[in-house]
CSV table of C-alpha atoms in Angstrom, one decimal:
chain,number,residue,atom,x,y,z
A,1,GLY,CA,0.1,0.1,0.0
A,2,ALA,CA,0.9,3.7,-0.2
A,3,GLY,CA,3.2,4.9,2.4
A,4,VAL,CA,3.4,8.3,4.0
A,5,SER,CA,3.8,11.0,1.4
A,6,GLN,CA,5.1,14.7,1.8
A,7,SER,CA,5.0,17.5,-0.3
A,8,PRO,CA,6.7,19.6,-1.7
A,9,SER,CA,10.2,17.4,-1.8
A,10,ASN,CA,12.3,20.4,-2.1
A,11,LYS,CA,11.4,24.2,-1.1
A,12,VAL,CA,13.7,27.1,-1.3
A,13,THR,CA,12.5,30.3,0.0
A,14,GLU,CA,13.8,33.5,1.2
A,15,LYS,CA,14.3,34.5,4.7
A,16,GLY,CA,11.4,36.1,6.3
A,17,LYS,CA,8.8,34.2,4.1
A,18,ASP,CA,6.3,31.6,5.4
A,19,VAL,CA,6.4,28.1,4.0
A,20,GLU,CA,3.9,25.3,4.4
A,21,LEU,CA,4.8,21.8,4.7
A,22,ARG,CA,2.3,18.7,3.8
A,23,CYS,CA,2.2,15.4,5.2
A,24,ASP,CA,-0.3,12.5,3.9
A,25,PRO,CA,0.3,9.6,6.3
A,26,ILE,CA,-0.5,6.2,5.7
A,27,SER,CA,-4.4,5.4,5.7
A,28,GLY,CA,-5.6,4.2,9.0
A,29,HIS,CA,-2.7,5.4,10.9
A,30,THR,CA,-4.2,7.4,13.8
A,31,ALA,CA,-0.8,8.6,15.0
A,32,LEU,CA,1.2,11.5,13.2
A,33,TYR,CA,4.7,12.9,14.0
A,34,TRP,CA,6.9,15.5,12.6
A,35,TYR,CA,10.8,15.6,13.0
A,36,ARG,CA,13.5,17.6,11.5
A,37,GLN,CA,17.1,16.6,10.6
A,38,SER,CA,19.8,19.2,10.2
A,39,LEU,CA,23.0,18.4,8.4
A,40,GLY,CA,25.0,16.0,10.5
A,41,GLN,CA,22.4,16.3,13.2
A,42,GLY,CA,19.9,13.4,14.5
A,43,LEU,CA,16.2,13.6,14.1
A,44,GLU,CA,14.8,16.4,16.3
A,45,PHE,CA,11.3,15.6,17.5
A,46,LEU,CA,9.0,18.6,16.7
A,47,ILE,CA,5.1,17.6,17.5
A,48,TYR,CA,2.9,14.6,17.6
A,49,PHE,CA,-1.1,14.4,16.5
A,50,GLN,CA,-3.2,11.8,17.8
A,51,GLY,CA,-6.0,12.0,15.5
A,52,ASN,CA,-6.6,15.9,15.1
A,53,SER,CA,-5.2,16.8,18.6
A,54,ALA,CA,-1.6,17.6,19.4
A,55,PRO,CA,-1.3,16.8,23.2
A,56,ASP,CA,2.2,18.3,23.3
A,57,LYS,CA,3.8,21.0,21.2
A,58,SER,CA,6.7,21.5,23.3
A,59,GLY,CA,9.1,19.9,20.6
A,60,LEU,CA,8.3,23.2,18.3
A,61,PRO,CA,11.5,25.3,18.3
A,62,SER,CA,9.7,28.8,18.4
A,63,ASP,CA,6.3,30.3,18.0
A,64,ARG,CA,7.0,30.6,14.3
A,65,PHE,CA,6.3,27.0,14.0
A,66,SER,CA,2.7,25.9,14.0
A,67,ALA,CA,1.0,22.6,12.7
A,68,GLU,CA,-2.5,21.4,12.3
A,69,ARG,CA,-4.1,18.2,11.3
A,70,THR,CA,-7.6,17.7,9.7
A,71,GLY,CA,-9.8,14.9,9.2
A,72,GLY,CA,-7.4,12.8,11.2
A,73,SER,CA,-5.5,12.5,8.1
A,74,VAL,CA,-3.4,15.3,6.2
A,75,SER,CA,-1.0,17.5,8.4
A,76,THR,CA,0.4,21.0,7.6
A,77,LEU,CA,3.5,22.3,9.1
A,78,THR,CA,3.8,25.8,8.8
A,79,ILE,CA,6.9,28.3,9.4
A,80,GLN,CA,6.4,32.0,9.6
A,81,ARG,CA,9.2,34.4,8.8
A,82,THR,CA,11.7,31.7,8.2
A,83,GLN,CA,15.2,32.0,9.2
A,84,GLN,CA,18.4,30.4,7.8
A,85,GLU,CA,18.5,28.1,10.8
A,86,ASP,CA,15.1,26.7,9.7
A,87,SER,CA,17.2,25.1,6.9
A,88,ALA,CA,16.6,21.3,7.2
A,89,VAL,CA,14.8,18.2,6.1
A,90,TYR,CA,11.4,18.0,7.4
A,91,LEU,CA,10.4,14.6,7.9
A,92,CYS,CA,6.8,13.1,8.7
A,93,ALA,CA,6.0,9.8,10.3
A,94,SER,CA,2.9,7.8,11.1
A,95,SER,CA,2.0,5.1,13.1
A,96,LEU,CA,-0.9,2.5,13.4
A,97,ILE,CA,-1.1,3.2,17.2
A,98,ALA,CA,0.0,5.9,19.3
A,99,GLY,CA,2.8,5.8,22.0
A,100,GLY,CA,6.0,4.1,22.4
A,101,ARG,CA,5.3,0.7,20.9
A,102,GLY,CA,3.8,2.1,17.6
A,103,GLU,CA,6.3,1.4,15.1
A,104,GLN,CA,6.8,4.7,13.1
A,105,PHE,CA,7.2,4.9,9.1
A,106,PHE,CA,8.7,8.1,7.6
A,107,GLY,CA,7.8,10.1,4.3
A,108,PRO,CA,10.6,11.0,2.1
A,109,GLY,CA,10.8,14.4,3.7
A,110,THR,CA,10.7,18.1,2.6
A,111,ARG,CA,14.4,19.7,2.1
A,112,LEU,CA,13.8,23.2,3.0
A,113,THR,CA,16.4,25.8,2.2
A,114,VAL,CA,16.1,29.2,3.5
A,115,LEU,CA,18.5,31.7,1.7
B,1,ARG,CA,24.9,12.0,29.2
B,2,LYS,CA,23.0,12.4,26.0
B,3,GLU,CA,19.8,10.6,25.9
B,4,VAL,CA,20.8,8.2,23.1
B,5,GLU,CA,24.4,7.7,22.0
B,6,GLN,CA,25.9,5.9,19.2
B,7,ASP,CA,29.3,5.6,17.8
B,8,PRO,CA,29.4,7.6,14.5
B,9,GLY,CA,31.8,5.2,12.9
B,10,PRO,CA,32.5,5.0,10.1
B,11,PHE,CA,32.7,1.3,10.4
B,12,ASN,CA,34.5,0.0,7.1
B,13,VAL,CA,34.2,-3.6,6.8
B,14,PRO,CA,34.7,-6.2,3.9
B,15,GLU,CA,31.8,-8.1,2.2
B,16,GLY,CA,31.0,-11.1,4.3
B,17,ALA,CA,32.1,-9.9,7.7
B,18,THR,CA,30.1,-9.8,10.7
B,19,VAL,CA,29.8,-6.2,12.3
B,20,ALA,CA,27.9,-5.0,15.4
B,21,PHE,CA,26.8,-1.5,16.6
B,22,ASN,CA,25.8,-0.4,20.0
B,23,CYS,CA,23.5,2.2,21.2
B,24,THR,CA,23.1,3.4,24.9
B,25,TYR,CA,20.2,5.2,26.5
B,26,SER,CA,19.9,7.2,29.5
B,27,ASN,CA,16.4,6.6,30.6
B,28,SER,CA,16.0,3.5,32.4
B,29,ALA,CA,12.2,3.6,32.0
B,30,SER,CA,12.5,3.6,28.3
B,31,GLN,CA,10.3,0.7,27.3
B,32,SER,CA,10.6,0.4,23.3
B,33,PHE,CA,13.5,0.4,21.1
B,34,PHE,CA,13.9,0.1,17.2
B,35,TRP,CA,16.7,0.2,14.6
B,36,TYR,CA,16.4,2.4,11.5
B,37,ARG,CA,18.4,2.2,8.4
B,38,GLN,CA,19.0,5.8,6.6
B,39,ASP,CA,20.5,5.8,3.1
B,40,CYS,CA,22.2,9.0,2.0
B,41,ARG,CA,19.5,12.0,1.5
B,42,LYS,CA,16.7,9.4,2.0
B,43,GLU,CA,14.2,9.0,4.9
B,44,PRO,CA,14.7,6.6,7.7
B,45,LYS,CA,13.5,3.1,7.2
B,46,LEU,CA,12.4,0.9,10.0
B,47,LEU,CA,14.7,-2.2,10.1
B,48,MET,CA,13.4,-4.0,13.1
B,49,SER,CA,11.9,-3.3,16.6
B,50,VAL,CA,14.1,-4.7,19.5
B,51,TYR,CA,12.3,-6.9,21.7
B,52,SER,CA,13.2,-7.6,25.4
B,53,SER,CA,13.9,-11.4,24.3
B,54,GLY,CA,15.9,-10.3,21.4
B,55,ASN,CA,14.9,-11.0,17.8
B,56,GLU,CA,16.4,-12.0,14.5
B,57,ASP,CA,15.3,-11.1,10.9
B,58,GLY,CA,17.6,-13.0,8.6
B,59,ARG,CA,21.3,-11.6,8.9
B,60,PHE,CA,20.0,-9.1,11.4
B,61,THR,CA,19.9,-9.6,15.0
B,62,ALA,CA,19.0,-7.2,17.5
B,63,GLN,CA,19.5,-7.5,21.5
B,64,LEU,CA,18.3,-5.3,24.4
B,65,ASN,CA,20.5,-5.2,27.8
B,66,ARG,CA,18.5,-3.4,30.1
B,67,ALA,CA,20.9,-3.7,32.9
B,68,SER,CA,23.6,-1.8,31.2
B,69,GLN,CA,21.0,0.2,29.0
B,70,TYR,CA,22.1,-0.4,25.6
B,71,ILE,CA,20.7,-2.3,22.5
B,72,SER,CA,22.7,-3.7,19.8
B,73,LEU,CA,22.4,-4.7,16.2
B,74,LEU,CA,24.6,-7.4,14.5
B,75,ILE,CA,24.8,-7.7,11.0
B,76,ARG,CA,26.3,-10.9,9.5
B,77,ASP,CA,27.5,-11.9,6.0
B,78,SER,CA,27.6,-8.1,5.2
B,79,LYS,CA,26.2,-7.2,1.7
B,80,LEU,CA,27.6,-4.1,-0.3
B,81,SER,CA,23.8,-3.0,-0.2
B,82,ASP,CA,24.0,-2.8,3.7
B,83,SER,CA,26.1,0.1,3.3
B,84,ALA,CA,24.0,2.9,5.0
B,85,THR,CA,23.4,4.9,8.6
B,86,TYR,CA,22.0,2.9,11.1
B,87,LEU,CA,19.9,5.1,13.8
B,88,CYS,CA,18.7,3.5,17.0
B,89,ALA,CA,15.6,5.0,18.2
B,90,VAL,CA,14.1,5.0,21.8
B,91,ASN,CA,10.9,5.8,23.3
B,92,PRO,CA,12.4,7.6,26.3
B,93,SER,CA,9.6,7.5,28.8
B,94,GLY,CA,7.5,4.4,27.9
B,95,ALA,CA,3.8,4.0,28.0
B,96,GLY,CA,2.1,7.2,27.5
B,97,SER,CA,4.5,9.1,25.5
B,98,TYR,CA,4.7,9.2,22.0
B,99,GLN,CA,8.1,10.6,20.7
B,100,LEU,CA,11.1,8.7,19.6
B,101,THR,CA,14.5,9.9,20.6
B,102,PHE,CA,17.1,9.2,18.0
B,103,GLY,CA,20.6,8.7,18.0
B,104,LYS,CA,22.9,10.3,15.4
B,105,GLY,CA,23.4,7.1,13.8
B,106,THR,CA,26.4,4.9,12.9
B,107,LYS,CA,27.7,4.8,9.4
B,108,LEU,CA,28.6,1.5,7.7
B,109,SER,CA,30.5,1.0,4.6
B,110,VAL,CA,30.8,-2.5,3.2
B,111,ILE,CA,33.7,-2.8,0.9
B,112,PRO,CA,34.1,-5.1,-1.9
């Protein structure tokens, strides 16, 4: 079946612009996660959704970052007033069940470059 | 101590060799453990979950040592196609938590 999909695959933007990243999880997966991976760094957790709710947003690095999920499916991650340090690969994952035992499957990511 | 630590490598091994990686974690309450494989400029792909009793999938064996707080991945009969970065992931707080904490990965190069 179809895996996690993300769009766009690449995004180049100018500092100060807003960007919106999209994630379409595996059908039937109730949990959705956003991570980012900077060059040479490990994956950094950003936010988690169970259904349309985000129980904990503490992983978001600043108030310029926000995310929503609608219909228990597609999620968008929005970064306002982008900064150069926002450049990274933004990865979305989904799992059938929430919590630690849910195996997470990743999408191909969106590579964001802020000039 | 970092939450999840891995030797970054690189591990350069000849084809057919056996290679093992360890990953240490700091939170003794951690309940779930995974190994992912990540190819260059690609997303992490789940390789295997790590169970308390250990588990094996073909040439790959994963073990959990709770007393010493580490997990291991053993690859037997290495193939060129095994060349990748191997990430360990830990659910740091057990039941009720949701995120995975990843190590920075161990790079493996299998040489002809």
